[in-house]
Short mmCIF file of N, CA, C and O in Angstrom, two decimals:
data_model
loop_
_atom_site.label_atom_id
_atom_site.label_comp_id
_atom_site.label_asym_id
_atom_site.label_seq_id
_atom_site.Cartn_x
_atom_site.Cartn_y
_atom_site.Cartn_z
N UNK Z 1 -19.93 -20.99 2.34
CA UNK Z 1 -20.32 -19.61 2.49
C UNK Z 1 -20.64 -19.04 1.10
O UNK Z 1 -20.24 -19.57 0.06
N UNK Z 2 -21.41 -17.88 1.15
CA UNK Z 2 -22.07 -17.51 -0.21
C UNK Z 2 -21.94 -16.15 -0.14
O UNK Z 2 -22.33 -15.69 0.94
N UNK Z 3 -21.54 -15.36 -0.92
CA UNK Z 3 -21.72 -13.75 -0.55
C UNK Z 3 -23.00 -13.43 -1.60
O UNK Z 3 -23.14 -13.67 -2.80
N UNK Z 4 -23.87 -12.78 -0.61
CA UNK Z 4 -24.95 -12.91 -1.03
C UNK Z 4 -25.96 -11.17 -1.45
O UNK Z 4 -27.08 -10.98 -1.93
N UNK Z 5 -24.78 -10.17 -0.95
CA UNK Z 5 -25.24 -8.57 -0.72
C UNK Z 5 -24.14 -7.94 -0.49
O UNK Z 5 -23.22 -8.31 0.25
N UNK Z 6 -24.22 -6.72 -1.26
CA UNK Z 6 -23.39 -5.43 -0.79
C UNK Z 6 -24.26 -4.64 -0.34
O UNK Z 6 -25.34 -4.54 -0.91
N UNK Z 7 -23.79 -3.54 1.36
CA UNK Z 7 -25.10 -3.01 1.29
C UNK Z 7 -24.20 -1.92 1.39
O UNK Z 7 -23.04 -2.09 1.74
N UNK Z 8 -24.82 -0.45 1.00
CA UNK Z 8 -24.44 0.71 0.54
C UNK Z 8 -25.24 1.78 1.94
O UNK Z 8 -26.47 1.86 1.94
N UNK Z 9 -24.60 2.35 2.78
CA UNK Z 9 -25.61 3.37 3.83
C UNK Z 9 -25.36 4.71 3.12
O UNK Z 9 -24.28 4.94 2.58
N UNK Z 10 -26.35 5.56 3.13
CA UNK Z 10 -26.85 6.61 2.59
C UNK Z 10 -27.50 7.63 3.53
O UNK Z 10 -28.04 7.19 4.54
N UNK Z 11 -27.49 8.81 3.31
CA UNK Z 11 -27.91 10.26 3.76
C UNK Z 11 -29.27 10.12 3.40
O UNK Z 11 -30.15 10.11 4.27
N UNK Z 12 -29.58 9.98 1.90
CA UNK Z 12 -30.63 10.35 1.23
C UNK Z 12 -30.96 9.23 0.04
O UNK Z 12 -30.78 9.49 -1.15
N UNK Z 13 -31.42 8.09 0.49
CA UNK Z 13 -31.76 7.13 0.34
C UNK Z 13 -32.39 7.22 -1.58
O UNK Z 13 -32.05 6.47 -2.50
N UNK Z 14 -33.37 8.39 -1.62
CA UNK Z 14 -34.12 7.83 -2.97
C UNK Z 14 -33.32 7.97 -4.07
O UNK Z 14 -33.20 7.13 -4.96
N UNK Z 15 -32.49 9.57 -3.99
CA UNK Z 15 -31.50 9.74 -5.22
C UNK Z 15 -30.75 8.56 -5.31
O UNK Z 15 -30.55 8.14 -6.45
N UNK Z 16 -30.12 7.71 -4.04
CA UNK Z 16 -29.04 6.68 -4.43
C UNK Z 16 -29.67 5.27 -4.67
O UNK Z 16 -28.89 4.32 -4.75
N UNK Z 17 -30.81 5.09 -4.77
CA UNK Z 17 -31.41 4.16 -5.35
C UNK Z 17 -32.00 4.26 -6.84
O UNK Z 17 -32.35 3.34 -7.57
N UNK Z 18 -32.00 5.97 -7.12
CA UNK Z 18 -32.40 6.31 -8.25
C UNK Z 18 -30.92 5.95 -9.42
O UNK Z 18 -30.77 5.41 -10.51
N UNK Z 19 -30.21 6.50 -8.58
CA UNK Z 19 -28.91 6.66 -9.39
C UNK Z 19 -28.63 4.87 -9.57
O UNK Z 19 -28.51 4.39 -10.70
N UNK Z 20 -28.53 3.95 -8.24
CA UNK Z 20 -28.11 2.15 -9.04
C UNK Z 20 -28.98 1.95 -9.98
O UNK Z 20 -28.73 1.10 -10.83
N UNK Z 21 -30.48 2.86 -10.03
CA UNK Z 21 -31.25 1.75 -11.02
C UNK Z 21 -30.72 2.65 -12.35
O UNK Z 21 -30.55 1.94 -13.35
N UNK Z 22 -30.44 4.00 -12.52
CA UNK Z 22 -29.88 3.84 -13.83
C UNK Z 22 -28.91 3.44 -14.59
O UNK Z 22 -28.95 3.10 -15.77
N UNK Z 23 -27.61 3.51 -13.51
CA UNK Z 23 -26.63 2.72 -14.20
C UNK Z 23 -26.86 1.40 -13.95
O UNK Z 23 -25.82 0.85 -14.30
N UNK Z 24 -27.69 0.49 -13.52
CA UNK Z 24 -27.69 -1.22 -13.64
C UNK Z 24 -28.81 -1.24 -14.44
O UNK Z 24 -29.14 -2.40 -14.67
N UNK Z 25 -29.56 -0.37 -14.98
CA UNK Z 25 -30.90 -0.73 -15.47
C UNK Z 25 -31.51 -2.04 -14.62
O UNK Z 25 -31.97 -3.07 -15.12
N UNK Z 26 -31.41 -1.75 -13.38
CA UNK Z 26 -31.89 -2.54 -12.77
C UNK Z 26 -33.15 -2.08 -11.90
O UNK Z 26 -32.97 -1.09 -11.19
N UNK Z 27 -34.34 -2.66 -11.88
CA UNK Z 27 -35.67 -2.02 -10.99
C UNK Z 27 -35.15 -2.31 -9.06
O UNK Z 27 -34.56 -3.29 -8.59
N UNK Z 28 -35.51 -1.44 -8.55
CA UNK Z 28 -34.94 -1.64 -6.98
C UNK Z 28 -37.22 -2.10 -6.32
O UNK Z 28 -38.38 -1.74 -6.53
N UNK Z 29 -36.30 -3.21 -5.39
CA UNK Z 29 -37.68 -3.40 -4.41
C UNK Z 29 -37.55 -2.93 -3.50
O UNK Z 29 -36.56 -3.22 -2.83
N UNK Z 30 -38.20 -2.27 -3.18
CA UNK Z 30 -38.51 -1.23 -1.64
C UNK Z 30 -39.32 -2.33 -0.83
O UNK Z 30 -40.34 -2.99 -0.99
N UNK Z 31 -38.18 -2.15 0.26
CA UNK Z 31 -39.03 -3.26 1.57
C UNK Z 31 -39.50 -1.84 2.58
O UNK Z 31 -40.70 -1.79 2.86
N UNK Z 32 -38.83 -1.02 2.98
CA UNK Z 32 -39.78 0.31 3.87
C UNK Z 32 -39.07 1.19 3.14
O UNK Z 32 -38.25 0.90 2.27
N UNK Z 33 -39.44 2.46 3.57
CA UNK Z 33 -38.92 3.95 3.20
C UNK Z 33 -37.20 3.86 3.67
O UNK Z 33 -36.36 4.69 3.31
N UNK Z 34 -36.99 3.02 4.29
CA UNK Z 34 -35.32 3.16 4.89
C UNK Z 34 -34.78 2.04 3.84
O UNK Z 34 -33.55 2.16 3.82
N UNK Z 35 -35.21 0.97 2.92
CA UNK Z 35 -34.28 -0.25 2.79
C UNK Z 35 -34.65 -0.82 1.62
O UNK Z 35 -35.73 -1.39 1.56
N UNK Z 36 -33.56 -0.72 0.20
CA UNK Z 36 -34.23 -1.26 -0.93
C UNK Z 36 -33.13 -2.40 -1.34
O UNK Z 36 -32.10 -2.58 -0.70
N UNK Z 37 -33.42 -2.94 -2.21
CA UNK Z 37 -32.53 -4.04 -3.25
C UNK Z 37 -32.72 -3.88 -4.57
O UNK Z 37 -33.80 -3.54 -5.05
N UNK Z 38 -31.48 -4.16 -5.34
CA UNK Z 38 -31.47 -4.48 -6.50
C UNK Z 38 -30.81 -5.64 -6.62
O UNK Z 38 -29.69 -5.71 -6.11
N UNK Z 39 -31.30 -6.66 -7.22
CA UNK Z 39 -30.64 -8.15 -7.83
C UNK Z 39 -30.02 -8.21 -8.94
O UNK Z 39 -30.42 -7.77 -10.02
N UNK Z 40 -29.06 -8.72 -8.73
CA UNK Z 40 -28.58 -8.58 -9.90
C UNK Z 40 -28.17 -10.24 -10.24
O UNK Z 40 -26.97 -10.49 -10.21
N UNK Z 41 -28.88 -11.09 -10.48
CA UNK Z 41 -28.40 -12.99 -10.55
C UNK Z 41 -27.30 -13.13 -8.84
O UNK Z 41 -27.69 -12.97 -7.68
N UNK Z 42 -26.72 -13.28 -9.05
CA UNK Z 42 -25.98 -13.98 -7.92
C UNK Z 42 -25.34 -12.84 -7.03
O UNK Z 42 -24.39 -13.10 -6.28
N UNK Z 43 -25.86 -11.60 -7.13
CA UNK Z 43 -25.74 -10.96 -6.02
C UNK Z 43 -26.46 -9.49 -5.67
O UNK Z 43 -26.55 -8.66 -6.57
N UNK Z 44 -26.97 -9.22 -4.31
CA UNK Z 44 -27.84 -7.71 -4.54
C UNK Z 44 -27.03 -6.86 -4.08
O UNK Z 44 -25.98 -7.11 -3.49
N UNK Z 45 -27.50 -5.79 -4.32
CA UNK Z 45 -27.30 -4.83 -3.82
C UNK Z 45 -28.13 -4.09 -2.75
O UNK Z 45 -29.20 -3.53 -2.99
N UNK Z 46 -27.61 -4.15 -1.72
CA UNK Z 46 -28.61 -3.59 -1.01
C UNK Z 46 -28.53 -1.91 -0.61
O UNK Z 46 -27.35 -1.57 -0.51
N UNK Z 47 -29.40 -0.90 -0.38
CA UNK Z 47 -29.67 0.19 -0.01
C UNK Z 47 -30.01 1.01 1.30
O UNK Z 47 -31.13 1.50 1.47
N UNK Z 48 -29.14 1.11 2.09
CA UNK Z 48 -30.18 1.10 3.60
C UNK Z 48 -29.70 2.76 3.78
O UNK Z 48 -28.65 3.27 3.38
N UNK Z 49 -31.05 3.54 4.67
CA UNK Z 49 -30.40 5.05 5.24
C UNK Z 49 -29.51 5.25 6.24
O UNK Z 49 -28.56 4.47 6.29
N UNK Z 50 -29.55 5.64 6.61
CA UNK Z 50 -28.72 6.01 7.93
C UNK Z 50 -29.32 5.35 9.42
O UNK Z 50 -28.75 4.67 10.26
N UNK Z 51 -30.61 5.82 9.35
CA UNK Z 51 -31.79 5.20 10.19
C UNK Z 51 -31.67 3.47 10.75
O UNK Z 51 -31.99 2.89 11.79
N UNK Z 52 -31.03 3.05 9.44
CA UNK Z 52 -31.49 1.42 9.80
C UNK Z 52 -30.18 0.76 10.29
O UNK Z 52 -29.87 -0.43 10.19
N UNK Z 53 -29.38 1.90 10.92
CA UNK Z 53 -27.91 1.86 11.46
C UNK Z 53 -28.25 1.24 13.01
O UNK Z 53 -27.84 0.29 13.67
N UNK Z 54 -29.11 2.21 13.18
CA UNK Z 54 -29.81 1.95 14.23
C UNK Z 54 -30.09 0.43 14.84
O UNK Z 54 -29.86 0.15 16.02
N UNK Z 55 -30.60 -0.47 13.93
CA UNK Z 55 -30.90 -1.33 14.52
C UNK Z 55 -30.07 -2.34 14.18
O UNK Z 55 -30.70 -3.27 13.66
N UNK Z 56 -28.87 -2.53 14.27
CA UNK Z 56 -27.40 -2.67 14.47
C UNK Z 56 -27.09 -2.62 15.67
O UNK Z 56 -26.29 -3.50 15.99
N UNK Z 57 -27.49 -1.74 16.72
CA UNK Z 57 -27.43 -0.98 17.69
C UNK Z 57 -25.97 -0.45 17.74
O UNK Z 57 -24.90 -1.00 18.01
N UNK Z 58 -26.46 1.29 17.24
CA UNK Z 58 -25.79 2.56 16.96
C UNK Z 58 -25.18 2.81 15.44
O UNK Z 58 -25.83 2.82 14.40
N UNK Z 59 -24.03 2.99 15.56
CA UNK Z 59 -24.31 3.81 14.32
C UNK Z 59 -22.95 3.06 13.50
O UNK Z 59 -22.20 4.03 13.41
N UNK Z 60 -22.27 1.99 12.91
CA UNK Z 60 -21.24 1.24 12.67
C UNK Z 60 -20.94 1.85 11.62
O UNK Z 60 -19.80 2.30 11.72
N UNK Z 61 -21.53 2.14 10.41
CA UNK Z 61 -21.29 2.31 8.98
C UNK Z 61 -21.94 3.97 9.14
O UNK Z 61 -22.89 4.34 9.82
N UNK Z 62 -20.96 4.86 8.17
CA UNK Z 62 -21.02 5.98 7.75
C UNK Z 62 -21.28 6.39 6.53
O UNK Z 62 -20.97 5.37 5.93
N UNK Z 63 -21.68 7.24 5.60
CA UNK Z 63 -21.79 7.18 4.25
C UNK Z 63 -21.14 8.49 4.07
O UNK Z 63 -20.98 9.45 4.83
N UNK Z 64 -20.74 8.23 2.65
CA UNK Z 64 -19.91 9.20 2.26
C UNK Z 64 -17.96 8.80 2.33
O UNK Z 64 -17.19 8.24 3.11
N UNK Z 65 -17.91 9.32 1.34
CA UNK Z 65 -16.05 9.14 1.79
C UNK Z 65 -15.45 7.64 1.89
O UNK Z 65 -14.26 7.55 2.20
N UNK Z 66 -16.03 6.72 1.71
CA UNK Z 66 -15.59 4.94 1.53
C UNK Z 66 -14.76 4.99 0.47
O UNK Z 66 -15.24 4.67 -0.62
N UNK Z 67 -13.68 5.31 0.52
CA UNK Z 67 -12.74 5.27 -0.96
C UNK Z 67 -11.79 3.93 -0.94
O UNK Z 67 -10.97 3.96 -1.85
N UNK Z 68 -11.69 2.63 -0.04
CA UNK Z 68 -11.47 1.79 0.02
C UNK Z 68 -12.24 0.53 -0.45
O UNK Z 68 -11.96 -0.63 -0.16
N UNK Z 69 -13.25 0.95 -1.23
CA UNK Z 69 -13.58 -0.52 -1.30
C UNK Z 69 -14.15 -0.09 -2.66
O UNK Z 69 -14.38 1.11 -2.80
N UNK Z 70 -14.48 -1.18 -3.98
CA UNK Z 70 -15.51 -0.44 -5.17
C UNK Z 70 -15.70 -2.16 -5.18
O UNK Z 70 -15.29 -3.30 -4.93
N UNK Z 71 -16.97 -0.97 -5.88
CA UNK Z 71 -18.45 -1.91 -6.35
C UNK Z 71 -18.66 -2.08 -7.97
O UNK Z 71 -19.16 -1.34 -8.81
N UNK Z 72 -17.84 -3.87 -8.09
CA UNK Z 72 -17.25 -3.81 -9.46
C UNK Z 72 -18.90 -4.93 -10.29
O UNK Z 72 -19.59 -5.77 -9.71
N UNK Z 73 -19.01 -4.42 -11.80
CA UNK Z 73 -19.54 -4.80 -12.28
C UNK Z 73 -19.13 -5.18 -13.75
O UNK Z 73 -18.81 -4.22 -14.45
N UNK Z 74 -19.09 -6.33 -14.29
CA UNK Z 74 -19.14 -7.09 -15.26
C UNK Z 74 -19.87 -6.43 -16.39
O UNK Z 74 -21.08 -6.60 -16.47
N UNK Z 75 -19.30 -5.77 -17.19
CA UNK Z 75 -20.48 -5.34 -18.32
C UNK Z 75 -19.90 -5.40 -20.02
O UNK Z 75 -18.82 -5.11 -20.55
N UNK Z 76 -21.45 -6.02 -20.62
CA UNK Z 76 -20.52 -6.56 -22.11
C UNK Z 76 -19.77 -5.46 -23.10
O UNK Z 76 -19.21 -5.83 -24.13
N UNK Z 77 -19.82 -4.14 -22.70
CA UNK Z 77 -18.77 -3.00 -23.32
C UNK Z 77 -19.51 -2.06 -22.66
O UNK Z 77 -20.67 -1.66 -22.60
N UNK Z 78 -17.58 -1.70 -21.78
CA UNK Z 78 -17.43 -0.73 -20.89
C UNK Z 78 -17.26 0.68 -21.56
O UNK Z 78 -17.40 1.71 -20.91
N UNK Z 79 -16.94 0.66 -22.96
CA UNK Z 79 -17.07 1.93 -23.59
C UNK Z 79 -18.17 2.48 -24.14
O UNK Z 79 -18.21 3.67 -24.44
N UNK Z 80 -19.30 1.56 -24.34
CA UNK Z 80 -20.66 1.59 -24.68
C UNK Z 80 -21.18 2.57 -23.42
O UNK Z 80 -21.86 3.60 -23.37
N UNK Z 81 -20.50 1.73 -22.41
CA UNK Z 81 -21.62 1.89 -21.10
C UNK Z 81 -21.17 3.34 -20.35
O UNK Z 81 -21.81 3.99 -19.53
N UNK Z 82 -19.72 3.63 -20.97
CA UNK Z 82 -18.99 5.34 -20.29
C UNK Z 82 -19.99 6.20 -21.23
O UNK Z 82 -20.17 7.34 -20.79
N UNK Z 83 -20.57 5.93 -22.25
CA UNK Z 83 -21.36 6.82 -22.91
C UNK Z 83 -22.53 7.61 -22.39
O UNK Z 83 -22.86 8.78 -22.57
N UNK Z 84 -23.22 6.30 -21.45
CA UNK Z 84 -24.35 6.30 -20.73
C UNK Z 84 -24.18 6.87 -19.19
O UNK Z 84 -25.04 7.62 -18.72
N UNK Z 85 -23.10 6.50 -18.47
CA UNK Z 85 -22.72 6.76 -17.53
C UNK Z 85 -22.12 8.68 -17.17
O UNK Z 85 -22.38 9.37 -16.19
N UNK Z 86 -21.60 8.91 -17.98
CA UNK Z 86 -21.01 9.97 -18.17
C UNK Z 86 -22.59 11.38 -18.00
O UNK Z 86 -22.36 12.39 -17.33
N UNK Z 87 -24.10 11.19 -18.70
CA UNK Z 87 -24.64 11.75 -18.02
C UNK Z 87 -25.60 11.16 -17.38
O UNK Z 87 -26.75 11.03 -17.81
N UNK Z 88 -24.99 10.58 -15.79
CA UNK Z 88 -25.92 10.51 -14.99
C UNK Z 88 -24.72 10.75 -13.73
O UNK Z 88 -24.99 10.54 -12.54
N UNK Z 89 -23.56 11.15 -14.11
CA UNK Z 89 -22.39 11.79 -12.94
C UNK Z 89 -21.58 12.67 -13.19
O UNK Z 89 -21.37 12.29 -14.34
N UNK Z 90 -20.85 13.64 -13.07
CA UNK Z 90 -19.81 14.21 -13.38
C UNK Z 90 -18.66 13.84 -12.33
O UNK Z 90 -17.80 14.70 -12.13
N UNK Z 91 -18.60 12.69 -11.69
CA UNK Z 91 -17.87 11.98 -10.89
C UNK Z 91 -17.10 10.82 -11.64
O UNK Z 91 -17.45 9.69 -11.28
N UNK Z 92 -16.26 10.86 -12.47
CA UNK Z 92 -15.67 10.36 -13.29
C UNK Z 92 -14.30 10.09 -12.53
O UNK Z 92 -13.55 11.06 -12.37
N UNK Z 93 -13.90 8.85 -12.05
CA UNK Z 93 -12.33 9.14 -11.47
C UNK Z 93 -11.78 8.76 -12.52
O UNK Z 93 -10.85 9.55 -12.66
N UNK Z 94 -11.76 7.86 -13.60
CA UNK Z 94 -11.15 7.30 -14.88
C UNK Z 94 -11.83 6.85 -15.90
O UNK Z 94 -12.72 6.03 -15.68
N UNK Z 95 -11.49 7.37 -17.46
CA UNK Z 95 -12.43 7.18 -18.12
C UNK Z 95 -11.94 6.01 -18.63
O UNK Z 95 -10.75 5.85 -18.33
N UNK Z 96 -12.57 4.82 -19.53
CA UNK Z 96 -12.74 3.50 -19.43
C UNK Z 96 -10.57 3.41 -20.38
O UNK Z 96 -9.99 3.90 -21.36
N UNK Z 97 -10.34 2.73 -19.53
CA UNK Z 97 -8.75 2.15 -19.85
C UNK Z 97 -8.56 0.85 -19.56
O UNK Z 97 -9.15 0.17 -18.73
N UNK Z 98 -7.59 0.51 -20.39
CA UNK Z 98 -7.18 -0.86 -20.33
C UNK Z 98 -6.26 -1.27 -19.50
O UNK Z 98 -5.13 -0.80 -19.63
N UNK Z 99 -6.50 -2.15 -18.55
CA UNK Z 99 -5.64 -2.24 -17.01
C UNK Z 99 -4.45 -3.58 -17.53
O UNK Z 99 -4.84 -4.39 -18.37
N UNK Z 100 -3.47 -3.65 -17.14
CA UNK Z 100 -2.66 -4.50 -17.07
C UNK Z 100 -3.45 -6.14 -16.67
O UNK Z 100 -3.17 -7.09 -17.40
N UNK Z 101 -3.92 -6.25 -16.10
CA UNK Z 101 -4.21 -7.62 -15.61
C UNK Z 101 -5.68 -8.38 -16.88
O UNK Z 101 -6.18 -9.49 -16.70
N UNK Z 102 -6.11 -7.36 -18.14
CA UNK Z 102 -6.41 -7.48 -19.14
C UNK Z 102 -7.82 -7.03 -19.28
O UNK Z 102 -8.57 -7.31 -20.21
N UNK Z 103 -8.17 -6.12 -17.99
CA UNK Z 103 -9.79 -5.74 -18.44
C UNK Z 103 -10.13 -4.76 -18.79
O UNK Z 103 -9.26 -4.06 -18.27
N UNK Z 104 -11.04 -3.79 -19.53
CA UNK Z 104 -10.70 -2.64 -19.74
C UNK Z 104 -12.10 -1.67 -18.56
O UNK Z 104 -13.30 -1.94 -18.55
N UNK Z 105 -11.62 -0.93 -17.99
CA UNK Z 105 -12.31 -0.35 -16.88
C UNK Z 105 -12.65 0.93 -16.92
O UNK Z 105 -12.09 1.78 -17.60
N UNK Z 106 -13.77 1.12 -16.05
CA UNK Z 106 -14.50 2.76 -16.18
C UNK Z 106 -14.85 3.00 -14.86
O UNK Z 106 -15.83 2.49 -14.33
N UNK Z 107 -14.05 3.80 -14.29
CA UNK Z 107 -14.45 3.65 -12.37
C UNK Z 107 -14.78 5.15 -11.90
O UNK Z 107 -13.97 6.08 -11.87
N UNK Z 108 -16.16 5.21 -11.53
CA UNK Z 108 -16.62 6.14 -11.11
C UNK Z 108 -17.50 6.83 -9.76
O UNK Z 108 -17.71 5.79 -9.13
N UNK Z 109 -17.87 7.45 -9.29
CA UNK Z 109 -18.22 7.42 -7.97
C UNK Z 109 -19.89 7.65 -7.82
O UNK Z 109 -20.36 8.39 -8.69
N UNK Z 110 -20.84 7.12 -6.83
CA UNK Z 110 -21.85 7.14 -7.06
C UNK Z 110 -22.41 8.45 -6.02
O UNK Z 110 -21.63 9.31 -5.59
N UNK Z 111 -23.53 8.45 -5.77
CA UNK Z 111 -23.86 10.46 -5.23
C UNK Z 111 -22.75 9.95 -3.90
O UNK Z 111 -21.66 10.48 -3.69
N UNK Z 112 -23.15 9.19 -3.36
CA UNK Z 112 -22.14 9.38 -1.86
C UNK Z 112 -20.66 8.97 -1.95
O UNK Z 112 -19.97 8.83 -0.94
N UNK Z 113 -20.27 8.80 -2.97
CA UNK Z 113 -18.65 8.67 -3.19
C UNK Z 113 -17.92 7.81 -2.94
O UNK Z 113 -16.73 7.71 -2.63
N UNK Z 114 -19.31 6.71 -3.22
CA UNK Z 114 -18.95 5.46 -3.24
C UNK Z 114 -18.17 5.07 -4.73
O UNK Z 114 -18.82 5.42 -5.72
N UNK Z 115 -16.71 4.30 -5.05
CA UNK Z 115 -16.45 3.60 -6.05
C UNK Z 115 -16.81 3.00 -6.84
O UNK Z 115 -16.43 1.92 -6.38
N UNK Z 116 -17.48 2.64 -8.12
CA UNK Z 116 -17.84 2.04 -8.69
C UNK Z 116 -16.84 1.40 -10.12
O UNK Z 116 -16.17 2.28 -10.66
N UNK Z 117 -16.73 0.39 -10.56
CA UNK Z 117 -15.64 0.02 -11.32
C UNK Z 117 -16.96 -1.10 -12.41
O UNK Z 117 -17.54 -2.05 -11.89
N UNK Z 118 -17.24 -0.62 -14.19
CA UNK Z 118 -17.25 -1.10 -15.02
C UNK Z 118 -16.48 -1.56 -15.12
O UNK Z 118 -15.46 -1.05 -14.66
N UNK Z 119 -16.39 -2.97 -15.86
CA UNK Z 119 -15.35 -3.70 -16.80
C UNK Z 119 -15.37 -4.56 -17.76
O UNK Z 119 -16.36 -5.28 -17.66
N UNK Z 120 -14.83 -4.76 -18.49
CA UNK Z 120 -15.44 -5.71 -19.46
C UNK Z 120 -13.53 -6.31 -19.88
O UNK Z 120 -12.51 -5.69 -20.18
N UNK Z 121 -13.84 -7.78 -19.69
CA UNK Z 121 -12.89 -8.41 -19.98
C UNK Z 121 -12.29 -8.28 -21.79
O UNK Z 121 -13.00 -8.64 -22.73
N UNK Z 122 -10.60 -7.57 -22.02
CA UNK Z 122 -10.28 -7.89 -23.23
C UNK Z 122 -9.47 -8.48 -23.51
O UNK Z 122 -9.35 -8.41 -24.73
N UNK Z 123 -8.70 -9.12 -23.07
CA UNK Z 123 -7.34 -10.12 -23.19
C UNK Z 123 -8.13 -11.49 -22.82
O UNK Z 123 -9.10 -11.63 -22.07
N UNK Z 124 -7.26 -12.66 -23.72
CA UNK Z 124 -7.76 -14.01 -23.83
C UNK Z 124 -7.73 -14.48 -22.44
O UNK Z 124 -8.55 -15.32 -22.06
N UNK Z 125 -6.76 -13.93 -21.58
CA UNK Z 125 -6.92 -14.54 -20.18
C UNK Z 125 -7.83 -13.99 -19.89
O UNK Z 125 -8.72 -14.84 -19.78
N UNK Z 126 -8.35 -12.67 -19.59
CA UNK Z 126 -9.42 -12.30 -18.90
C UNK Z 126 -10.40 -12.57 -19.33
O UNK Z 126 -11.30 -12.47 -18.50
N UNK Z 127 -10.85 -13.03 -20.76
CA UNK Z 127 -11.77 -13.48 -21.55
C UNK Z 127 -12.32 -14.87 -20.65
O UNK Z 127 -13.25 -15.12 -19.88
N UNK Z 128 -11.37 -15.48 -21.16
CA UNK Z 128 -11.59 -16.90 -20.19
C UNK Z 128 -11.94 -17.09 -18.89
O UNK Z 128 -12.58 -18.09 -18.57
N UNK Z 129 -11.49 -15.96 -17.83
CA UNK Z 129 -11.55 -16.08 -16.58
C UNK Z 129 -13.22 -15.64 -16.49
O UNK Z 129 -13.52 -15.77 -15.30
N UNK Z 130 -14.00 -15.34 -17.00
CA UNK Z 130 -14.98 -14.27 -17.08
C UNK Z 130 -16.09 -15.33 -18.20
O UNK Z 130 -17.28 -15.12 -18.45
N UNK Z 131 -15.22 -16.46 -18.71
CA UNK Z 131 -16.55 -17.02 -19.61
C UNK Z 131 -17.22 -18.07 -18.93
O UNK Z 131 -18.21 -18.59 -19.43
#
């Protein structure tokens, strides 16, 4: 098995595709007006509206309010990157700290309040686990 996508459902589809491509500096491909991706090497992100719930048949996934799950990303300095991050949200749940298990983290929420977790490995174990 391969995990191959996270997909994110949305109200208002363009701001939250606007908002992954600035914090991933990543370009998004639009397959219709309801459904985009961003790649990121070994895994996308996917973008869908509310609309494409639908063909699921009904309505499974909600947006907004998911405070159980975050959408963690690997980045080579997480204090570099709170610099950048800081204006494109005022949704800041923690500004970048150093976690016990050795990474140092910046976890913030995206327009629909979805989790998002920078990190960048600083302890030799987490170094290693991560090289």
């Amino acid at each position: 098995m391969k995990l191959t996508s996270l997909r994110v459902i949305t109200k208002d589809i363009r701001p939250s595709v606007q908002f992954y491509e600035k914090v991933t500096g990543l370009t998004a491909r639009w397959y219709t007006e309801d459904f985009a991706e961003l790649s990121a090497g070994t895994i996308t992100i996917a973008i869908g509206s509310l609309r494409t719930m639908k063909l699921f048949g009904g309505n499974p996934a909600t947006p907004a309010g998911n405070k159980n799950t975050i959408i963690e990303f690997l980045v080579p300095d997480v204090d570099e990157s709170y610099q950048r991050i800081k204006t494109l949200t005022n949704d800041i749940i923690q500004e970048p700290t150093t976690m016990p298990w050795g990474n140092r983290s910046l976890l913030f929420c995206d327009p629909d309040g979805n989790l998002i977790n920078f990190f960048t490995p600083v302890s030799d174990e987490a170094i290693k686990k991560f090289s």
